[in-house]
XYZ file of C-alpha atoms in Angstrom:
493
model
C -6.314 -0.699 32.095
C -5.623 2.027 29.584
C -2.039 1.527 29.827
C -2.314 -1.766 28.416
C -3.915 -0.904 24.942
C -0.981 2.834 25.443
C 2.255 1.879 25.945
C 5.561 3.652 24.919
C 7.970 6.117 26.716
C 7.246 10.195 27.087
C 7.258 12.662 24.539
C 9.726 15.794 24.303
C 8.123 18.448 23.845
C 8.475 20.275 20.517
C 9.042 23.624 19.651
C 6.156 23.971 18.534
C 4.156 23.153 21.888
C 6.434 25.431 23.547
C 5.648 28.530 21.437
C 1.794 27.874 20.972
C -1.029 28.628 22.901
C -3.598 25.733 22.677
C -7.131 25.750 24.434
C -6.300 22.547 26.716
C -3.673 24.470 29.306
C -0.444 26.433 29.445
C 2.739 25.000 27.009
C 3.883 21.750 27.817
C 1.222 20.455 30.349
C 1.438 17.280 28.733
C -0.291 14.269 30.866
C 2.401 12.406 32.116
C 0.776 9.329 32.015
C 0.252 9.473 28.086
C 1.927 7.472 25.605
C 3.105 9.055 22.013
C 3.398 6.724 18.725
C 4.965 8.486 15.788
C 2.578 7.828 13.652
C 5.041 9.522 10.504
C 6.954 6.185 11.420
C 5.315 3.423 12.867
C 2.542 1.564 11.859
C -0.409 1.953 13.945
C -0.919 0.375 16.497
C -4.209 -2.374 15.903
C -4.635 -1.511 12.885
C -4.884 -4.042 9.976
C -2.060 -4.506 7.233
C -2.972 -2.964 4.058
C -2.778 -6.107 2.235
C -4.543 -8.107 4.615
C -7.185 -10.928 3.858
C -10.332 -10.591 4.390
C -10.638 -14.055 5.053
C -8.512 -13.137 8.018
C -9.003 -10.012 10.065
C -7.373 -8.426 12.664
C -8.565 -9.362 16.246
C -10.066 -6.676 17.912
C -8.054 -5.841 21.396
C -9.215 -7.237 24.758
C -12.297 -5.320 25.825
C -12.439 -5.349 29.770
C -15.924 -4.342 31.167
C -14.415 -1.865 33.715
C -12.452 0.340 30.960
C -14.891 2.232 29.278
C -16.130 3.851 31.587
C -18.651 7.872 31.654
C -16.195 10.175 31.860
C -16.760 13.948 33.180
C -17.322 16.597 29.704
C -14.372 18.843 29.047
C -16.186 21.669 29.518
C -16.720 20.566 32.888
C -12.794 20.077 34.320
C -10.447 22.688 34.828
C -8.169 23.719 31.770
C -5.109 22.399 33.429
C -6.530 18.792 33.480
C -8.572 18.754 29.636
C -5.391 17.644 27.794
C -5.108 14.681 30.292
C -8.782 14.160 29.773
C -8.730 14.691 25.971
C -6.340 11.597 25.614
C -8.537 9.750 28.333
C -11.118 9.944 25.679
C -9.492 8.977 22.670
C -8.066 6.073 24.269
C -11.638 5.203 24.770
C -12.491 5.469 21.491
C -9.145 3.436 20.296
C -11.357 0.031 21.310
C -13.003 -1.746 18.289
C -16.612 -3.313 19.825
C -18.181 -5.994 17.593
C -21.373 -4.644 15.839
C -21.981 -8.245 14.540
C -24.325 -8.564 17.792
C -26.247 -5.919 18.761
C -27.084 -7.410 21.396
C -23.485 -7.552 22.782
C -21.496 -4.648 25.200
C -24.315 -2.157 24.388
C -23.204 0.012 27.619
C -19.571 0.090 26.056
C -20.782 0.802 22.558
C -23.049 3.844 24.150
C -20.144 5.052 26.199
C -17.837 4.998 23.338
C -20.578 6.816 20.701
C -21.093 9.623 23.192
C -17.650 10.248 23.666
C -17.079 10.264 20.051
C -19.987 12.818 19.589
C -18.658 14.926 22.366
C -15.165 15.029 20.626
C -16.885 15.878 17.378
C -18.716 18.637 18.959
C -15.077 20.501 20.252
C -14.105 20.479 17.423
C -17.167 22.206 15.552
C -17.658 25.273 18.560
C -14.234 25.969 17.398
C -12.126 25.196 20.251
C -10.386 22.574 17.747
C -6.693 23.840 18.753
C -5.132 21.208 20.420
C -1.584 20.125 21.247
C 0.632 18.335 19.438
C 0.293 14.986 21.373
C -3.436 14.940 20.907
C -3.430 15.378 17.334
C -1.010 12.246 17.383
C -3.259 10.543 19.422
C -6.146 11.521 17.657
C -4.785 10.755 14.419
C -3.757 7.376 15.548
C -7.221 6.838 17.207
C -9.117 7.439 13.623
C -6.464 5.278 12.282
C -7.361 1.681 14.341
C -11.222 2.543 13.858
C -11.256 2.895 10.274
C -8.499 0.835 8.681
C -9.629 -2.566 8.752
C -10.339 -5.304 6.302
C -13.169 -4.936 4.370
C -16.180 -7.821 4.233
C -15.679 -9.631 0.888
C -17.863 -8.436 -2.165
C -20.954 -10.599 -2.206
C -19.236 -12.262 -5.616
C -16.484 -13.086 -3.573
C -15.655 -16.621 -2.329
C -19.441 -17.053 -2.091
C -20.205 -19.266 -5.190
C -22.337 -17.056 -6.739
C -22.299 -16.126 -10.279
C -20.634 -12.156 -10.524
C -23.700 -10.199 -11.040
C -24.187 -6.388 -12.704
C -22.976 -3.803 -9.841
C -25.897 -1.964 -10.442
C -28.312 -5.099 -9.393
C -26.803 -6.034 -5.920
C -27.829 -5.462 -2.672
C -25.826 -2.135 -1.073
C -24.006 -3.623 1.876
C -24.678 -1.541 5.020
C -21.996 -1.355 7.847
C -23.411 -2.389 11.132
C -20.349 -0.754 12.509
C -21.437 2.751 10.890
C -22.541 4.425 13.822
C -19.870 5.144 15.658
C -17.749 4.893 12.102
C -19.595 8.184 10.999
C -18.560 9.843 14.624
C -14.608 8.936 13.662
C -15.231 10.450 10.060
C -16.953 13.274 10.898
C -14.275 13.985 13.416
C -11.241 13.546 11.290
C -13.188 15.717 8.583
C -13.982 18.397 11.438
C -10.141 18.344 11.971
C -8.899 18.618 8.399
C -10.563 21.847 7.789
C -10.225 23.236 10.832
C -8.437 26.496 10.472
C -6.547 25.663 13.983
C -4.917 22.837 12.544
C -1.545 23.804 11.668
C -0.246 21.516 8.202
C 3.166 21.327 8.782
C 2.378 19.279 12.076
C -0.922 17.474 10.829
C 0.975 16.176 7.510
C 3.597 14.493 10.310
C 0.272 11.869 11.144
C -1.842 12.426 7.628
C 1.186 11.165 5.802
C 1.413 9.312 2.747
C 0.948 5.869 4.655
C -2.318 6.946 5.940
C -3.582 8.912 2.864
C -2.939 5.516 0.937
C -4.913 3.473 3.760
C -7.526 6.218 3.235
C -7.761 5.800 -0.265
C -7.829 1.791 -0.116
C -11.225 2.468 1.836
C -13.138 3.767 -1.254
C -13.983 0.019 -1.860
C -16.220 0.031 0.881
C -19.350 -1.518 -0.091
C -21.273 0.966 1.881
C -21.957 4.185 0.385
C -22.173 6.421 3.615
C -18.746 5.632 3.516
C -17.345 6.474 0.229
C -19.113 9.645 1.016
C -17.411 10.758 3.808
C -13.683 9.576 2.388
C -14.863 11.801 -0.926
C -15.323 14.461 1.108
C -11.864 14.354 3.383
C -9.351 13.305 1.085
C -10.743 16.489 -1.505
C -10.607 18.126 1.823
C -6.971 16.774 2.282
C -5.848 17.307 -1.435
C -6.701 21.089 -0.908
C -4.893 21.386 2.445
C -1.772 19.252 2.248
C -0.044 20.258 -1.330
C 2.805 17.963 -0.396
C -0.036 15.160 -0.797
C -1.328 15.799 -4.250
C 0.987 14.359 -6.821
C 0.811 11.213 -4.557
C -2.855 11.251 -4.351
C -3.134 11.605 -8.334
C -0.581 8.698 -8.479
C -2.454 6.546 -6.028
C -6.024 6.999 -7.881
C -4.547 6.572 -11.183
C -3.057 2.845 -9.611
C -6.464 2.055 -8.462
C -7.636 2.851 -12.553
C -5.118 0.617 -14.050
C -5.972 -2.143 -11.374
C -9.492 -1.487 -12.178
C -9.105 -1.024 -16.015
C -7.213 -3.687 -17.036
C -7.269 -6.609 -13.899
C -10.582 -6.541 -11.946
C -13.032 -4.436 -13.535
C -14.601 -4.546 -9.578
C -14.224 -1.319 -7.869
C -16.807 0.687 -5.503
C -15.427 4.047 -5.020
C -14.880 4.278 -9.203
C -17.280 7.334 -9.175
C -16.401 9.265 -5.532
C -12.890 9.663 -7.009
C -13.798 10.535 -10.711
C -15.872 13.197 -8.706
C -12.714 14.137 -6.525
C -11.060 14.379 -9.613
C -13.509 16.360 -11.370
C -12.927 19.456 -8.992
C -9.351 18.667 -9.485
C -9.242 19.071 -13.206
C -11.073 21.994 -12.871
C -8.400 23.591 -10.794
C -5.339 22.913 -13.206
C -3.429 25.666 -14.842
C -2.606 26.588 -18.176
C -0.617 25.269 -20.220
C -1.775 22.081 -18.758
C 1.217 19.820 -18.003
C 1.925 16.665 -19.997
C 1.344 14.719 -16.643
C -2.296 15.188 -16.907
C -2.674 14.747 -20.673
C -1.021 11.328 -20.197
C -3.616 11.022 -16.936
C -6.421 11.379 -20.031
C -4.813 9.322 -22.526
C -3.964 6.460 -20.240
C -6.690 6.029 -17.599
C -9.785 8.104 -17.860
C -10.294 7.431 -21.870
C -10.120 3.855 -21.175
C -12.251 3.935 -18.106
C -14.838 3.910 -21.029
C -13.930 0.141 -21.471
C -15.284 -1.629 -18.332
C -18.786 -2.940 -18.306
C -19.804 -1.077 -15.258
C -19.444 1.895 -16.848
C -22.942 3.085 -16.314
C -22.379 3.023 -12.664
C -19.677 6.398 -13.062
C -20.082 7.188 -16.378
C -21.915 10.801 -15.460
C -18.513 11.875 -12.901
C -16.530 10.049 -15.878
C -17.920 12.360 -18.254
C -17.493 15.684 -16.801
C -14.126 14.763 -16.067
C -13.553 14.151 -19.807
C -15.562 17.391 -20.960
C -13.311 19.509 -18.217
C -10.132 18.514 -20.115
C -11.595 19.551 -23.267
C -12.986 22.742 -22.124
C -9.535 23.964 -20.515
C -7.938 22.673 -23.680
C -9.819 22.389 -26.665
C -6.965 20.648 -28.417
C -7.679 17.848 -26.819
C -10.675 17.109 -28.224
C -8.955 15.410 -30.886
C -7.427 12.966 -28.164
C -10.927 12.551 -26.414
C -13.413 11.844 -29.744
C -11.273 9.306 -31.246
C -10.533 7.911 -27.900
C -14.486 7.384 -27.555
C -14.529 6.210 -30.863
C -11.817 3.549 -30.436
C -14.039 2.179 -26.653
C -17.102 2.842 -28.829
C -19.642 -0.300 -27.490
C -21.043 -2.683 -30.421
C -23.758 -4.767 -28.532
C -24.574 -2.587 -25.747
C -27.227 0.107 -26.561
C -27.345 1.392 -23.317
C -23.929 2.203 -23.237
C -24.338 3.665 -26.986
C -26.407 6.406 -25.634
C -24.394 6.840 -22.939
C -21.368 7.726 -25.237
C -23.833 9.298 -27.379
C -24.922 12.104 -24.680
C -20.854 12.131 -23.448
C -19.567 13.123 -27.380
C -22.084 15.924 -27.679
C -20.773 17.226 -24.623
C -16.939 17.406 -25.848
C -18.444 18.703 -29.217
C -19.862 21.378 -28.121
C -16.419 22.291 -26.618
C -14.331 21.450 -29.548
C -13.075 24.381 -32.178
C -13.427 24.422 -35.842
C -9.947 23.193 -36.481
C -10.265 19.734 -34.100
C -13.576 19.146 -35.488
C -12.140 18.770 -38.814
C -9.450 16.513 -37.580
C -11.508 13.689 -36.318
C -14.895 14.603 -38.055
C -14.584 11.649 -41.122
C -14.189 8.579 -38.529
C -16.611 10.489 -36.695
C -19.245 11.092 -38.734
C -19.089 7.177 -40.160
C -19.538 6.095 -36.251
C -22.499 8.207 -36.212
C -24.184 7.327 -39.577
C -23.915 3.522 -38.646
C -25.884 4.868 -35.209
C -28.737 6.779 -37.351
C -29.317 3.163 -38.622
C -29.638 1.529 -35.459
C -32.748 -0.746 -34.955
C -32.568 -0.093 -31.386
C -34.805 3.515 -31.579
C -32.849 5.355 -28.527
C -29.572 5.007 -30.139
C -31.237 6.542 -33.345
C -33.216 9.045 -31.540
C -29.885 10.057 -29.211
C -28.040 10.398 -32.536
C -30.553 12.879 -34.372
C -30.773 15.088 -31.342
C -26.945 16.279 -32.158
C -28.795 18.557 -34.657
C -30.718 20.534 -31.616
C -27.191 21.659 -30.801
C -26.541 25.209 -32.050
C -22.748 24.992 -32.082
C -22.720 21.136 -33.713
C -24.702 22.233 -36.527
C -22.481 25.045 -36.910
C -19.785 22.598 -37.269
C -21.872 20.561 -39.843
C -22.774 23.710 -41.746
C -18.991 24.567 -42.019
C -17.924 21.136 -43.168
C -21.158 19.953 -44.845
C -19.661 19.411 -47.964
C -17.364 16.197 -45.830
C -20.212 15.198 -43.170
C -23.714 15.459 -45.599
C -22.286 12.982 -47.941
C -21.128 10.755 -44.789
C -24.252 10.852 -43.586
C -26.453 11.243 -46.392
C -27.079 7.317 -47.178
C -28.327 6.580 -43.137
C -30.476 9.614 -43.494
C -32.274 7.738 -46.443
C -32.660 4.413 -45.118
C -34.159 5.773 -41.968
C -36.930 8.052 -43.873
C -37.734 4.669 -46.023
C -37.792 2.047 -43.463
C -37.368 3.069 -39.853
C -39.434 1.651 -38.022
C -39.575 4.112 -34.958
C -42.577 6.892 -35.962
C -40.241 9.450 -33.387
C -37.169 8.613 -35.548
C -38.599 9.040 -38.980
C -39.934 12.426 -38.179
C -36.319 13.401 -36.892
C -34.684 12.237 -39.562
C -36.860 14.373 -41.850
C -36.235 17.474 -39.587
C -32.547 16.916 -40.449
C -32.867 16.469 -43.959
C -34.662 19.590 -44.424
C -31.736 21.230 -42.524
C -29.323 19.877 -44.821
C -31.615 21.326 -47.567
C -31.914 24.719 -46.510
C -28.712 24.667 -45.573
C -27.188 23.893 -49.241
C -29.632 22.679 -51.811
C -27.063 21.881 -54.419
C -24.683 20.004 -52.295
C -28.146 18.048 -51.309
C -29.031 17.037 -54.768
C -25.438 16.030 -55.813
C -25.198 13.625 -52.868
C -29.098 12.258 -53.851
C -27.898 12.052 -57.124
C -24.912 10.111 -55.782
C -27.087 7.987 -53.814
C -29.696 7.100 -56.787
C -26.647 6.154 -58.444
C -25.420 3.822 -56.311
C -28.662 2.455 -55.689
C -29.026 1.660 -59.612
C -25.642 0.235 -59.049
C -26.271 -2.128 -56.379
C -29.796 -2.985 -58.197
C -28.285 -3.848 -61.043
C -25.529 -6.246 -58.940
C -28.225 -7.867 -57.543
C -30.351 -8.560 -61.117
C -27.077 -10.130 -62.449
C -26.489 -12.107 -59.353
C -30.371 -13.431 -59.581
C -29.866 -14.107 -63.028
C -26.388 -15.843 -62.669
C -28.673 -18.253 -60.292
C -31.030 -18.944 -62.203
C -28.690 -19.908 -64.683
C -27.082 -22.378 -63.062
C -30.447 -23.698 -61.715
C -31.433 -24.405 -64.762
C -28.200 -25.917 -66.038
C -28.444 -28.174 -62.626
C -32.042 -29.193 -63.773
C -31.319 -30.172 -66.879
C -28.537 -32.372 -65.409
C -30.657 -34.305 -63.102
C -33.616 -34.680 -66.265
C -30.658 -36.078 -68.442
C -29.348 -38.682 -65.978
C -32.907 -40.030 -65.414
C -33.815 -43.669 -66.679
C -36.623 -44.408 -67.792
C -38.110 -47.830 -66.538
């Protein structure tokens, strides 16, 4: 019955098995009744396309009763005959059982869980060295249980209205039981120090690191866990895989970006990324400084920004802190994305740029500090009292307000006009008060430069009065002129 879902021709034995000792019997014991699939070149076999529709999934195989069957533990057969057994057991685990009924082949699904969790468990007491064939089989095993077409989004072809991510419901994978087992195994495989790279990256090749990544739009969280997890595990291992990994996440940005703004796994690979950043070495190539420019400053743009913004951030703040000349690049990149009806996402931006200030260097500050500084007067003004409040709290930051004091005689008179309006007619109790702290500052600080921009202010005040009185007047005016008008072309009867 196995042979049906198996099929192919034998294996040659590589060099490799021939020179190894692995912990399932002597060199080149290989079960003759096992079937090998090049998984560097051929598809897998039931797995879905990568561009399938969801509207159309792959049909699991035919699921005979009589083939998953108990078999005996590993540890309890000879070592001649646990290769043979090993491959037993993944074929096992190669059939997809339908979770949409619980109800439905429960002996099958229990058979298929335990085996799974007995696999799992070889590979964490460290006997993880296997042959060659079983880490194809193995490989191709994780493969048809975990690439599959995802359930549409509940916006999706349902009629409904697209909603904020952060109000739906999290979708849960019924299937996620025995999904876990094939993740957890594939993880417990990638790190293993057994497993030797230059044969694993024969099965983990780009194809399947591509698949892998596709997955991160799994609605289910548990999920995009476990792939965060593995493919960080896989970018550390496999160093033939990274600049393809970097590529494929920055596709998955622009797609995101600038088509569907719908994406679950935004914030699992900003974190992947984070670690990544972290790791680069100086002087940073211009590959990544385009990767700033070009996908993670815009990533400010989408309206589910909220939903990654804190893995979005560090990401940003990394770049900046390995190269501080980039904080030129970053502050008037937030500037440019800078929201103008969404306070939320004003604070948000707000907490991100104090972050990248307090990386930034004397010489970058002054660079970007006049657009800057106008962004953050018109937020000192803003009626919505967290946008205000998150604005003010810039001067609790030692090195900003070293940055201030430095350039005061640019930012004070920037600034100086917001500062005013919010001591005379804020109408937030928490924001006047900080606004008053910060005035003081600016007084202590330098009292002259102080008075010269109050004196600047009064002045422009008086100005604008005096606009107003002639405007008033010039309305009156013609009021009046209109009024005597109408009396004149009255008739008297």
């Amino acid at each position: 019955m196995f042979k049906k879902i198996m099929k192919g021709g034998h294996r040659k034995p590589s060099k490799s098995d021939s020179t190894e000792n692995y912990a399932f019997g002597p060199p080149g014991s290989h079960n003759p009744g096992s079937v090998v699939v090049n998984h560097a070149s051929r598809p897998v076999l039931n797995a879905p396309e990568q561009n399938c529709s969801p509207s159309a999934p792959i049909a699991p195989p035919p699921l005979s009763t009589a083939a998953v069957e108990p078999l005996p533990l590993l540890r309890d057969v000879p070592v001649l005959e646990r290769q043979s057994l090993f491959l037993r057991k993944l074929q096992i685990c190669s059939y997809q059982l339908d979770f949409t009924n619980m109800l439905k082949t429960v002996r099958e699904k229990e058979v298929k869980r335990r085996t799974l969790l007995e696999l799992v468990d070889f590979f964490q007491s460290g006997s993880g060295k296997i042959t060659e064939v079983c880490q194809e089989e193995m490989i191709k095993m994780v493969a048809i249980n975990i690439f599959r077409c995802l359930p549409p989004a509940s916006h999706e072809n349902t009629g409904q209205e697209v909603t904020d991510p952060e109000e739906e419901e999290t979708h849960l994978d019924p299937s996620w039981p025995h999904l876990q087992l094939v993740y957890e195994l594939l993880l417990r495989y990638v790190v293993s120090s057994d497993t030797d790279t230059k044969v694993a990256k024969r099965y983990i090749d780009h194809s399947f690191v591509l698949k892998l990544i596709d997955l991160f739009d799994s609605e289910d969280p548990r999920e995009r866990e476990y792939l965060k997890t593995i493919l960080h595990r896989i970018y550390g291992k496999f160093m033939v895989h990274r600049p393809f990994i970097r590529k494929a996440i920055n596709n998955i940005f622009y797609r995101f970006i600038y088509e569907t703004e719908r994406y679950n796994g935004i914030g699992e690979l900003l974190e992947i990324l984070g670690s990544i950043i972290n790791g680069f070495a100086l002087p940073m190539k211009e590959e990544h400084k385009l990767f700033l420019a070009r996908a993670l400053i815009p990533l400010h743009k989408p309206k589910p920004v909220a939903t990654y913004h804190h893995q979005l951030s560090y990401c940003v703040t990394q770049f900046v802190e390995k190269d501080y000349k980039l904080a030129d690049t970053v502050i008037r990149g937030l500037l440019k994305y800078w929201p103008v009806t969404n306070c939320q996402k004003e604070v948000l931006f707000l907490g991100e740029l104090e972050e990248v200030l307090e990386a930034t260097q004397s010489a970058e500050f002054q660079r970007c500090m006049v657009p800057l500084f106008r962004q953050i007067a018109r937020c000192l003004n803003s009626p919505h009292f967290q946008v205000s409040e998150r604005a003010l709290f810039f001067w609790n930051n030692e090195h900003i307000v070293g940055l201030i004091a430095q350039n005061r005689h640019v930012v004070l008179p920037l600034i100086f006009e917001a500062l005013e309006k919010n001591i005379l007619g804020h109408w937030n109790q928490a924001v006047h008060g900080l606004t008053v702290n910060v005035r003081k500052m600016f007084v202590e600080v330098d009292a002259e430069l102080f008075e010269e921009c109050r004196r600047q202010y009064e002045e422009k005040m008086a100005g604008a009065r005096e606009v107003e009185d002639q405007r008033e007047m010039t309305w009156k005016r013609l009021a009046d002129v209109a009024g005597e008008r109408e009396g004149g072309n009255l008739v008297a009867v």
